[in-house]
DNA sequence: CGCCATTTAAACATGG
DNA sequence: GCCATGTTTAAATGGC
């Protein structure tokens, strides 16, 4: 159980440290470096680029001045446009912050998908709204850009003649710009409202830390280049395909670099304490990892016939031309290096996110463990599990907030977050949970993080998995490469995957054997080495439609897990469709065959539906979208979710941690679980 | 209440 | 004899 956590902890530490504060500094540095290199005859940056950069610089300076002028009409102190070291520090983050809320960033999207369950309809509406807003903004943006260009030209002329940015013309343009800024502001406010309304509806939960940034009040200043850059970032990550028209491509970074790297000249600084940068930069990798996923093709930088190098969207006919392009355009030079650094930054941000989620998990598990060992009255794992069921009640409000609604007649409870319940179905996909009724009306947040973490949860928390032995055994067998396992290997799987099965070995092993023998679906096959067990899927399926039952004590949450599975699937779908949420698909968590996830979930779902459908007549807002999409039908032809398997399947590889091979290590003294 | 699935416990068989 | 592996029986629980 140690080997899985090794990497994670490692990434934890570094991520936490870097992500929060120093991260942007790093970015800044890298950007600066790019810029400084850009001035020397760099390989990549041509004359046009340089000119562009210069223009941008000039523009920045001018804009700075104008804004300052505007703002300080009463204050008669500052005159030189180059002196305002402080203002930009205020302005820049603002501009950055401005972009984020305008369009729901992938992160926010992700949050939506993670934390709340949305029906596809809701998602669609949401997306449509976003699209509409984006469109409008794009138009404004373009217009604004034109304005900038005008200003730019004038500025250049003036620069040659000696800077006198106070001329009437300038002011006019500036006024126009301000007008547009205001328009953009309006747009942004609209967006804010949108988000807020989402929040109000409980559809979007923004974590305290993150909320501050995107939703923070906006000031006036905007820096065009950054704005543009950010805009591109956002839009490109949202509509990856639309960005075919890539007149910006590689220039993006350089321009940004200039602006950020010329604080002395133009007093532009990327706010060091605004994590907004990191947030934004997060978009880039998403695009990348997207291609990463959707392309069996091999190269993570190539997808959809487009170069996925950050900031580059060059169209490459085929893989060969892509390689060519890669070698030519993204050779080892300063720019690429800097971009690489930026990418590192991005990764760090993601790691930070991961770290946060892991922390959350840790807290959850700690919490659960403490609670479980405390009172004798409640047999730990069982109650824990059932408590999870309850937790969803509370967590409908906010996954973050600790649910404090443990008071329930039947179960003495430990308030729990979405932890295991979410987990169960997701990671245990193929496992057939013990289905019960107990309609789950609550929408529990399903987060990708949870998806990734659920296995971790069972690995580390002594919570009894809400699956029957048969299901688990089947799962174990199916997960094996050969679809067959020896008894001992099955044991090992149990102990590896579930902390719960690291005790009372005699008991559960007996149960495993018993199940193997009992169920026809498990077929013993003589092998060279001995005997292995396989699954007769037909048999297994056969018994499914029959009555369902299960471990009584566990039952309650079963339904939960099932209802979770549906929205989760939808969330996955949405996220895949959205193209911008590949996160957590990294195999870092030791996820087993996520590739099967969709299938398995669907499978489980279908199975569950047969039994639960009638019960779930209630109407909760975000309720299992999949139900809408896949009525009560049982498995048939592959459904939409299959598309998701592409990306997901990538994950399948790096899961299996080394075997335990120490089944006996867990042979503790039998602990009586006093089941009432 | 009966049926059934599941879990748990235990007896027993077999082979290394 | 011990242990791992299998098989089988039985009791208890709980959903339907």
XYZ file of C-alpha atoms (C1' of nucleotides) in Angstrom:
708
model
C 0.000 0.000 0.000
C 2.934 2.183 0.079
C 3.973 2.097 -3.435
C 1.028 3.947 -4.770
C 1.379 6.804 -2.499
C 4.957 7.392 -3.197
C 4.621 9.398 -6.278
C 1.663 11.225 -5.112
C 3.168 12.445 -1.963
C 6.046 13.585 -3.898
C 4.026 15.574 -6.275
C 2.144 16.785 -3.323
C 4.985 18.425 -1.694
C 6.406 20.159 -4.604
C 3.119 21.200 -5.932
C 1.946 22.721 -2.785
C 4.961 24.753 -2.396
C 5.297 25.927 -5.864
C 1.802 26.319 -6.887
C 0.623 28.797 -4.421
C 2.978 31.619 -4.407
C 6.133 30.994 -6.220
C 4.425 29.548 -9.178
C 3.718 32.746 -10.892
C 7.060 33.935 -10.243
C 8.348 31.062 -12.127
C 6.094 31.798 -14.954
C 7.139 35.309 -14.938
C 10.712 34.361 -15.042
C 10.290 32.059 -17.871
C 8.413 34.639 -19.734
C 10.954 37.177 -19.076
C 13.574 34.931 -20.317
C 11.773 34.431 -23.497
C 11.522 38.007 -23.989
C 15.069 38.812 -23.308
C 16.023 36.193 -25.707
C 13.641 37.489 -28.155
C 15.589 40.611 -28.385
C 18.727 38.923 -29.238
C 18.584 37.466 -32.658
C 16.749 34.422 -31.662
C 16.210 31.629 -33.998
C 12.540 31.552 -33.844
C 11.433 35.059 -33.468
C 11.597 36.794 -36.708
C 11.592 40.404 -37.552
C 7.889 40.504 -37.775
C 7.601 39.081 -34.377
C 9.960 41.564 -32.989
C 8.084 44.309 -34.545
C 5.009 42.948 -33.092
C 6.543 42.779 -29.745
C 7.701 46.261 -29.935
C 4.323 47.359 -30.905
C 2.881 45.569 -28.046
C 5.254 47.182 -25.743
C 4.452 50.528 -27.059
C 0.860 49.790 -26.801
C 1.208 48.726 -23.278
C 2.987 51.822 -22.383
C 0.456 53.971 -24.043
C -2.409 52.197 -22.569
C -0.905 52.371 -19.243
C -0.536 55.992 -19.555
C -3.985 56.564 -20.778
C -5.538 54.547 -18.120
C -3.611 56.242 -15.553
C -4.574 59.484 -16.943
C -8.142 58.555 -16.789
C -8.006 57.390 -13.319
C -6.038 60.176 -11.963
C -7.690 63.100 -13.393
C -8.111 64.445 -9.965
C -4.879 63.304 -8.634
C -2.346 65.577 -10.036
C 0.707 63.739 -9.045
C 1.841 61.309 -11.622
C 2.617 62.309 -15.066
C 5.000 59.978 -16.561
C 3.569 56.874 -17.987
C 6.583 54.977 -16.975
C 6.422 55.623 -13.373
C 3.404 53.806 -12.302
C 4.919 50.736 -10.948
C 2.086 50.050 -8.696
C -0.810 50.522 -10.880
C -0.067 47.796 -13.255
C 0.319 45.491 -10.414
C -3.224 46.280 -9.666
C -4.369 46.327 -13.144
C -2.871 43.286 -14.523
C -4.351 40.841 -12.176
C -7.564 42.524 -12.715
C -7.399 42.000 -16.339
C -6.502 38.498 -15.733
C -9.249 38.041 -13.322
C -11.498 39.566 -15.801
C -10.944 36.991 -18.349
C -11.560 34.134 -16.168
C -15.077 34.813 -15.261
C -16.072 35.888 -18.642
C -16.070 32.462 -19.874
C -16.349 29.627 -17.598
C -12.894 28.412 -17.496
C -12.166 24.822 -17.926
C -11.476 24.723 -14.310
C -14.825 26.015 -13.481
C -16.290 23.656 -15.902
C -14.437 21.019 -14.216
C -15.760 22.092 -10.944
C -19.187 21.988 -12.194
C -18.674 18.551 -13.427
C -16.846 17.497 -10.417
C -18.805 18.833 -7.671
C -22.287 18.846 -8.792
C -24.192 16.569 -10.860
C -25.606 18.129 -13.891
C -27.923 16.646 -16.257
C -26.854 16.730 -19.826
C -29.536 19.227 -20.430
C -28.189 21.466 -17.811
C -24.775 21.063 -19.150
C -25.932 21.798 -22.556
C -27.695 24.891 -21.521
C -24.712 25.927 -19.632
C -22.498 25.361 -22.548
C -24.790 27.161 -24.830
C -24.845 30.084 -22.570
C -21.177 30.032 -22.471
C -20.930 29.818 -26.180
C -23.197 32.721 -26.611
C -21.237 34.768 -24.228
C -18.078 33.750 -25.804
C -19.304 34.735 -29.145
C -20.278 38.112 -27.995
C -17.071 38.527 -26.278
C -15.178 37.449 -29.243
C -16.799 40.088 -31.266
C -16.059 42.661 -28.712
C -12.652 41.346 -28.494
C -11.994 41.723 -32.122
C -13.332 45.132 -32.140
C -11.286 45.985 -29.206
C -8.304 44.610 -30.927
C -8.849 46.819 -33.864
C -9.017 49.712 -31.607
C -5.800 48.688 -30.166
C -4.202 48.488 -33.487
C -5.262 51.933 -34.277
C -3.931 53.142 -31.075
C -0.865 51.220 -31.680
C -0.231 52.824 -34.993
C -0.712 56.194 -33.597
C 1.514 55.402 -30.794
C 4.225 54.257 -33.010
C 4.021 57.393 -34.934
C 4.202 59.317 -31.793
C 7.032 57.380 -30.503
C 9.012 58.337 -33.463
C 8.119 61.876 -32.997
C 8.700 61.814 -29.329
C 6.119 60.560 -26.940
C 3.235 62.809 -26.364
C 0.383 60.544 -25.698
C -1.862 63.249 -24.533
C -3.039 64.355 -27.823
C -6.686 64.599 -28.511
C -6.634 61.744 -30.903
C -5.115 59.606 -28.353
C -7.620 60.542 -25.866
C -10.350 59.797 -28.206
C -9.081 56.387 -28.864
C -8.544 55.919 -25.256
C -12.056 56.860 -24.543
C -13.224 54.418 -27.065
C -11.140 51.824 -25.501
C -12.565 52.527 -22.190
C -15.961 52.212 -23.637
C -15.091 48.842 -24.884
C -13.587 47.921 -21.698
C -16.799 48.750 -20.111
C -18.575 46.606 -22.553
C -16.288 43.851 -21.733
C -16.882 44.521 -18.164
C -20.531 44.217 -18.718
C -19.997 41.002 -20.445
C -17.973 39.872 -17.649
C -20.523 40.882 -15.151
C -23.026 39.004 -17.100
C -20.833 36.078 -16.853
C -20.479 36.613 -13.201
C -24.153 36.664 -12.806
C -24.312 33.542 -14.741
C -21.881 31.904 -12.492
C -23.536 33.239 -9.461
C -26.825 31.974 -10.543
C -25.262 28.677 -11.096
C -23.930 28.847 -7.679
C -27.218 29.729 -6.298
C -28.727 26.807 -7.984
C -26.116 24.727 -6.468
C -24.879 23.748 -9.798
C -21.577 25.277 -9.419
C -19.592 25.242 -6.347
C -16.516 27.203 -6.253
C -14.023 26.487 -3.693
C -13.277 29.310 -1.435
C -9.784 29.690 -2.599
C -10.610 29.593 -6.203
C -13.718 31.552 -6.033
C -11.983 34.650 -5.052
C -10.058 34.903 -8.209
C -12.478 34.431 -10.962
C -15.217 36.247 -9.236
C -13.269 38.957 -7.747
C -14.423 42.395 -8.491
C -12.959 43.933 -11.494
C -11.116 47.050 -11.772
C -10.770 49.043 -14.854
C -7.455 48.226 -16.286
C -6.956 45.698 -18.904
C -3.918 44.887 -20.725
C -4.656 44.054 -24.259
C -1.980 41.589 -24.883
C -2.684 39.676 -21.853
C -6.276 39.957 -22.437
C -5.858 38.608 -25.846
C -3.620 35.930 -24.713
C -5.896 34.913 -22.001
C -8.769 35.072 -24.246
C -7.078 32.803 -26.637
C -6.212 30.506 -23.897
C -9.691 30.299 -22.719
C -11.313 30.067 -26.016
C -8.909 27.664 -27.443
C -9.333 25.343 -24.610
C -13.011 25.577 -24.852
C -13.375 25.304 -28.488
C -10.314 23.580 -29.521
C -11.476 23.073 -32.998
C -12.630 26.520 -33.676
C -9.232 27.906 -33.396
C -8.199 26.751 -36.728
C -7.585 30.268 -37.729
C -4.395 30.690 -35.998
C -2.821 33.880 -36.823
C -1.513 34.111 -33.378
C -0.021 30.748 -32.725
C 3.487 31.010 -31.633
C 3.367 34.683 -31.117
C 1.159 34.367 -28.178
C 3.735 33.534 -25.776
C 6.227 35.937 -26.976
C 3.838 38.770 -26.780
C 2.874 37.881 -23.356
C 6.420 37.587 -22.493
C 7.121 41.018 -23.601
C 4.411 42.490 -21.619
C 5.294 40.639 -18.573
C 8.917 40.982 -18.978
C 9.156 44.621 -19.506
C 8.028 45.956 -16.253
C 10.639 48.544 -16.225
C 9.565 49.906 -19.479
C 5.927 49.499 -19.480
C 5.347 48.789 -15.895
C 3.594 45.628 -16.599
C 3.915 43.007 -14.073
C 2.214 39.837 -13.696
C 0.873 39.986 -10.298
C 2.947 37.712 -8.257
C 0.293 36.812 -5.824
C -2.481 36.316 -8.207
C -2.739 32.687 -8.834
C -4.756 33.589 -11.779
C -1.873 32.978 -13.944
C -1.640 29.498 -12.894
C -5.259 29.067 -13.351
C -5.133 30.252 -16.792
C -2.150 28.404 -17.751
C -3.976 25.365 -16.768
C -5.810 25.584 -19.964
C -2.906 24.889 -22.079
C -2.192 21.475 -20.826
C -5.742 20.519 -21.085
C -5.631 21.083 -24.672
C -2.599 19.031 -24.790
C -3.606 16.198 -22.727
C -6.714 16.211 -24.696
C -4.893 15.316 -27.765
C -2.984 13.049 -25.636
C -6.056 11.169 -24.882
C -7.979 11.255 -27.970
C -5.095 10.208 -30.016
C -4.123 6.711 -30.066
C -1.831 8.171 -32.559
C 0.941 8.322 -30.125
C 2.161 11.815 -29.977
C 0.797 13.928 -27.217
C 1.536 17.014 -29.175
C -0.423 15.971 -32.133
C -4.102 15.727 -32.367
C -6.899 16.485 -34.732
C -4.387 17.229 -37.365
C -3.162 20.098 -35.370
C -0.013 20.729 -33.528
C -0.806 20.839 -29.898
C 2.220 22.639 -28.818
C 1.063 25.284 -26.470
C 0.226 28.325 -28.392
C 0.684 26.627 -31.679
C -2.111 25.274 -33.661
C -0.442 24.687 -36.898
C -2.333 22.379 -39.098
C -0.447 19.302 -40.033
C -1.839 17.080 -42.644
C -0.401 13.940 -41.354
C 1.796 12.725 -38.678
C 4.852 13.081 -40.780
C 4.288 16.675 -41.499
C 3.592 17.150 -37.890
C 6.908 15.722 -36.972
C 8.487 17.941 -39.488
C 6.680 20.872 -38.093
C 7.649 19.886 -34.629
C 11.262 19.736 -35.501
C 11.229 22.924 -37.407
C 9.010 25.088 -35.349
C 9.560 23.729 -31.936
C 13.165 22.907 -31.987
C 15.297 23.332 -28.986
C 15.557 27.034 -28.680
C 14.870 29.631 -26.153
C 11.312 30.013 -26.917
C 10.574 26.371 -26.763
C 12.460 26.161 -23.578
C 10.481 28.926 -22.095
C 7.287 27.439 -23.279
C 8.336 24.271 -21.735
C 8.796 26.061 -18.519
C 5.400 27.500 -18.774
C 4.108 24.079 -19.340
C 5.880 22.962 -16.278
C 4.144 25.669 -14.477
C 0.929 24.401 -15.781
C 1.689 20.976 -14.606
C 2.548 22.321 -11.274
C -0.776 23.926 -11.055
C -2.415 20.704 -11.848
C -0.363 19.003 -9.309
C -1.385 21.556 -6.852
C -4.922 20.799 -7.633
C -4.226 17.189 -7.233
C -2.537 17.836 -3.983
C -5.524 19.693 -2.760
C -7.796 16.914 -3.635
C -5.556 14.447 -2.051
C -5.514 16.486 1.032
C -9.195 16.473 0.998
C -9.210 12.777 0.676
C -6.797 12.474 3.483
C -8.936 14.588 5.677
C -11.909 12.547 4.770
C -10.195 9.368 5.535
C -8.791 10.631 8.737
C -12.144 11.795 9.691
C -13.709 8.520 8.875
C -11.121 6.554 10.612
C -11.330 8.532 13.758
C -15.006 8.295 13.838
C -15.034 4.678 13.080
C -12.731 3.711 15.840
C -14.291 5.894 18.394
C -17.555 4.586 19.518
C -17.948 0.974 19.992
C -21.560 1.191 19.311
C -20.978 1.499 15.655
C -19.276 -1.307 13.946
C -16.860 0.576 11.914
C -16.815 -0.254 8.299
C -20.351 -1.054 7.918
C -21.572 1.985 9.570
C -19.113 3.996 7.787
C -20.401 2.896 4.566
C -23.915 3.502 5.416
C -23.028 6.802 6.785
C -21.757 7.680 3.450
C -25.143 7.257 2.164
C -26.362 9.832 4.460
C -23.634 12.125 3.654
C -24.995 12.768 0.313
C -27.819 14.519 1.932
C -25.571 17.077 3.258
C -23.204 17.198 0.450
C -25.837 18.270 -1.882
C -25.291 21.662 -0.525
C -21.669 21.734 -1.073
C -19.214 19.012 -1.346
C -16.790 21.106 0.445
C -18.742 21.822 3.462
C -18.812 19.121 5.922
C -22.175 17.634 6.051
C -23.580 17.834 9.444
C -26.717 15.944 9.071
C -25.815 12.752 10.646
C -28.924 12.559 12.594
C -30.832 9.783 11.156
C -33.086 7.379 12.850
C -31.586 4.200 11.708
C -27.962 4.762 11.494
C -25.678 6.182 13.987
C -23.638 8.151 11.769
C -20.477 9.607 10.904
C -20.837 12.567 8.756
C -18.940 11.895 5.705
C -18.303 13.610 2.550
C -18.878 12.101 -0.729
C -15.958 9.862 -0.317
C -16.702 6.249 -0.652
C -20.080 6.449 -2.061
C -18.944 8.324 -4.999
C -16.013 6.221 -5.216
C -17.558 2.929 -5.255
C -19.125 2.662 -8.552
C -16.709 4.730 -10.338
C -13.613 2.874 -9.763
C -15.099 -0.415 -9.117
C -16.848 -0.134 -12.352
C -17.237 -3.690 -13.295
C -18.061 -4.616 -9.854
C -21.618 -5.184 -9.322
C -22.606 -3.353 -6.300
C -25.122 -4.664 -4.005
C -28.160 -3.065 -5.285
C -30.915 -2.000 -3.151
C -33.636 0.417 -3.383
C -33.228 3.386 -1.249
C -33.634 5.793 -4.048
C -31.009 8.313 -4.053
C -32.534 11.631 -4.528
C -29.575 13.576 -3.719
C -27.125 14.728 -6.110
C -23.836 14.168 -4.796
C -20.998 15.919 -6.216
C -19.089 13.762 -8.470
C -15.732 14.969 -9.113
C -13.121 13.675 -11.339
C -10.909 13.816 -8.417
C -13.124 11.493 -6.564
C -13.116 9.255 -9.440
C -9.460 9.034 -9.220
C -9.428 8.901 -5.540
C -12.017 6.382 -4.767
C -9.705 3.550 -5.186
C -7.323 5.266 -2.974
C -10.022 5.532 -0.500
C -10.678 1.853 -0.270
C -7.083 1.156 -0.382
C -6.469 3.212 2.637
C -9.645 3.358 4.568
C -10.943 0.362 6.249
C -14.285 0.760 4.794
C -16.065 -2.196 3.620
C -16.638 -1.976 -0.062
C -20.265 -2.129 -0.888
C -19.921 -4.941 -3.303
C -20.618 -8.534 -3.016
C -17.846 -10.979 -2.878
C -18.898 -12.318 -6.168
C -18.662 -8.954 -7.764
C -15.321 -8.304 -6.302
C -13.990 -11.593 -7.342
C -15.231 -11.048 -10.786
C -13.689 -7.672 -10.832
C -10.406 -9.022 -9.730
C -10.430 -11.631 -12.390
C -11.495 -9.306 -15.113
C -8.880 -6.845 -14.219
C -6.209 -9.355 -14.675
C -4.514 -9.365 -18.028
C -5.417 -12.927 -18.698
C -8.813 -12.716 -17.164
C -7.902 -15.436 -14.859
C -6.457 -15.599 -11.427
C -5.412 -18.100 -8.949
C -7.054 -18.076 -5.642
C -4.060 -16.536 -4.107
C -3.995 -13.826 -6.685
C -7.538 -13.082 -5.905
C -6.652 -12.802 -2.307
C -3.905 -10.459 -3.166
C -6.179 -8.337 -5.203
C -8.502 -8.030 -2.311
C -5.854 -6.994 0.069
C -4.301 -4.691 -2.400
C -7.425 -2.924 -3.317
C -9.160 -2.788 -0.028
C -7.838 -1.975 3.313
C -10.839 -3.608 4.696
C -9.652 -6.950 3.537
C -6.430 -6.662 5.304
C -7.893 -7.967 8.411
C -9.958 -10.940 9.250
C -8.303 -12.781 6.516
C -9.659 -16.095 7.548
C -13.147 -14.825 7.315
C -13.174 -13.164 4.021
C -10.920 -15.644 2.394
C -13.260 -18.279 3.353
C -15.977 -16.217 1.880
C -14.071 -15.839 -1.281
C -13.556 -19.508 -1.615
C -17.079 -20.115 -0.747
C -18.232 -17.758 -3.426
C -15.970 -19.199 -5.993
C -17.390 -22.552 -5.431
C -20.895 -21.462 -4.983
C -21.420 -19.347 -8.041
C -21.576 -20.972 -11.358
C -20.141 -17.913 -12.933
C -16.784 -18.725 -11.532
C -15.134 -21.435 -13.454
C -12.149 -23.231 -12.265
C -9.695 -24.012 -14.978
C -6.842 -26.350 -14.613
C -3.670 -24.731 -15.597
C -0.104 -25.660 -15.991
C 0.754 -24.118 -12.715
C -2.321 -25.303 -11.033
C -5.777 -23.986 -11.187
C -7.035 -20.585 -12.083
C -10.406 -19.061 -11.781
C -12.193 -17.411 -14.602
C -15.478 -15.699 -14.996
C -18.263 -16.983 -17.059
C -19.712 -13.697 -17.964
C -22.860 -15.215 -19.262
C -23.527 -16.878 -16.036
C -22.718 -13.810 -14.175
C -25.093 -11.775 -16.196
C -27.673 -14.404 -15.895
C -27.985 -14.117 -12.245
C -27.991 -10.403 -12.257
C -31.492 -9.775 -13.394
C -32.623 -11.927 -10.631
C -33.405 -10.583 -7.369
C -30.887 -8.433 -5.969
C -29.805 -8.509 -2.555
C -26.707 -8.092 -0.709
C -25.103 -7.518 2.455
C -27.856 -6.065 4.469
C -25.727 -3.818 6.421
C -24.123 -2.414 3.377
C -27.076 -2.070 1.287
C -28.009 1.415 1.923
C -25.194 2.933 0.109
C -25.392 0.675 -2.772
C -28.071 2.547 -4.352
C -26.093 5.577 -3.808
C -23.210 4.284 -5.611
C -25.383 3.455 -8.442
C -27.028 6.693 -8.720
C -23.669 8.167 -8.602
C -22.549 6.155 -11.411
C -25.014 7.671 -13.713
C -24.210 11.243 -13.258
C -20.663 10.397 -13.194
C -20.931 8.911 -16.545
C -22.615 11.989 -17.726
C -19.996 14.069 -16.174
C -17.414 12.100 -17.964
C -19.216 12.497 -21.136
C -19.562 16.124 -20.652
C -16.036 16.533 -19.739
C -14.942 14.662 -22.726
C -17.168 16.588 -24.940
C -15.974 19.712 -23.415
C -12.538 18.775 -24.433
C -11.058 20.665 -21.701
C -11.159 18.344 -18.839
C -8.785 15.604 -19.314
C -7.557 16.050 -15.868
C -7.224 13.230 -13.497
C -6.954 10.884 -16.274
C -3.372 10.568 -15.555
C -2.540 7.243 -14.274
C -0.969 8.615 -11.231
C -3.578 7.278 -8.995
C -3.300 3.749 -9.932
C -6.685 3.649 -11.356
C -7.617 0.374 -12.749
C -8.810 0.180 -16.250
C -10.670 3.317 -16.473
C -11.117 2.446 -20.019
C -13.724 0.052 -19.014
C -15.262 2.538 -16.837
C -17.851 3.797 -19.162
C -18.817 0.380 -20.211
C -18.857 -0.948 -16.800
C -20.814 1.863 -15.457
C -23.277 1.548 -18.147
C -23.449 -2.054 -17.443
C -23.986 -1.566 -13.822
C -26.322 1.149 -14.537
C -28.447 -0.936 -16.728
C -28.485 -3.593 -14.202
C -29.393 -1.208 -11.538
C -32.062 0.427 -13.516
C -34.005 -2.672 -13.795
C -34.430 -2.627 -10.154
C -34.245 0.873 -9.155
C -35.942 2.641 -11.873
C -39.336 2.363 -10.455
C -38.208 3.710 -7.220
C -36.455 6.680 -8.502
C -39.426 8.565 -9.515
C -38.474 11.580 -7.635
C -37.169 14.529 -9.378
C -34.049 16.006 -8.240
C -32.606 18.670 -10.407
C -29.365 17.205 -11.408
C -30.443 13.724 -11.291
C -28.823 10.984 -13.223
C -28.641 12.266 -16.700
C -27.865 8.914 -18.022
C -31.244 7.790 -17.136
C -32.619 10.215 -19.500
C -30.266 9.109 -22.129
C -30.383 5.450 -21.557
C -33.736 4.437 -20.442
C -34.370 1.209 -18.824
C -32.835 -0.694 -21.589
C -30.376 -3.233 -20.762
C -27.081 -3.414 -22.407
C -27.104 -3.407 -26.104
C -25.096 -1.661 -28.621
C -22.498 0.634 -27.305
C -23.827 3.943 -26.335
C -22.381 7.328 -26.405
C -20.196 6.874 -23.455
C -18.058 4.707 -25.542
C -16.593 7.724 -27.033
C -15.251 8.459 -23.712
C -13.270 5.424 -23.655
C -10.785 6.851 -25.947
C -9.362 9.289 -23.552
C -9.974 7.179 -20.617
C -8.398 4.161 -21.973
C -5.102 5.803 -21.765
C -5.311 5.434 -18.142
C -5.653 1.788 -18.216
C -2.033 1.152 -18.446
C -0.251 2.305 -15.448
C -2.392 0.987 -12.776
C -1.473 -2.232 -11.264
C 0.812 -1.625 -8.509
C 3.118 -4.362 -7.566
C 1.501 -7.223 -5.951
C 1.323 -7.622 -2.340
C 2.075 -11.211 -1.959
C 1.722 -11.104 1.671
C -1.752 -12.114 2.241
C -0.757 -13.413 5.529
C 0.460 -10.118 6.626
C -3.042 -9.197 7.227
C -3.995 -12.190 9.097
C -4.805 -10.368 12.207
C -6.786 -11.444 15.046
C -10.353 -11.737 14.025
C -12.097 -8.620 14.947
C -15.677 -9.040 15.554
C -17.787 -6.714 13.724
C -20.692 -6.650 15.931
C -23.419 -6.438 13.473
C -26.451 -5.610 15.339
C -44.415 -15.790 5.041
C -41.650 -17.838 1.637
C -38.065 -17.316 -1.631
C -33.757 -15.794 -2.697
C -29.074 -13.634 -2.481
C -25.555 -12.824 0.426
C -22.515 -13.285 4.263
C -20.383 -15.881 7.733
C -18.947 -19.974 9.918
C -17.549 -24.407 9.809
C -16.809 -29.242 8.435
C -14.633 -31.894 5.255
C -11.696 -33.481 1.287
C -7.529 -33.330 -1.276
C -2.849 -32.544 -2.476
C 1.779 -30.613 -1.650
C 0.529 -32.596 10.736
C 0.205 -28.182 8.457
C -1.403 -25.457 4.971
C -3.636 -24.025 0.713
C -7.276 -25.004 -2.021
C -12.013 -26.484 -2.856
C -16.542 -28.168 -1.774
C -20.437 -28.314 0.881
C -23.745 -27.409 4.565
C -26.007 -24.424 7.560
C -27.467 -20.331 9.973
C -28.524 -15.525 9.876
C -29.999 -11.448 7.575
C -32.708 -8.740 4.696
C -35.077 -7.454 0.274
C -38.909 -8.555 -2.471
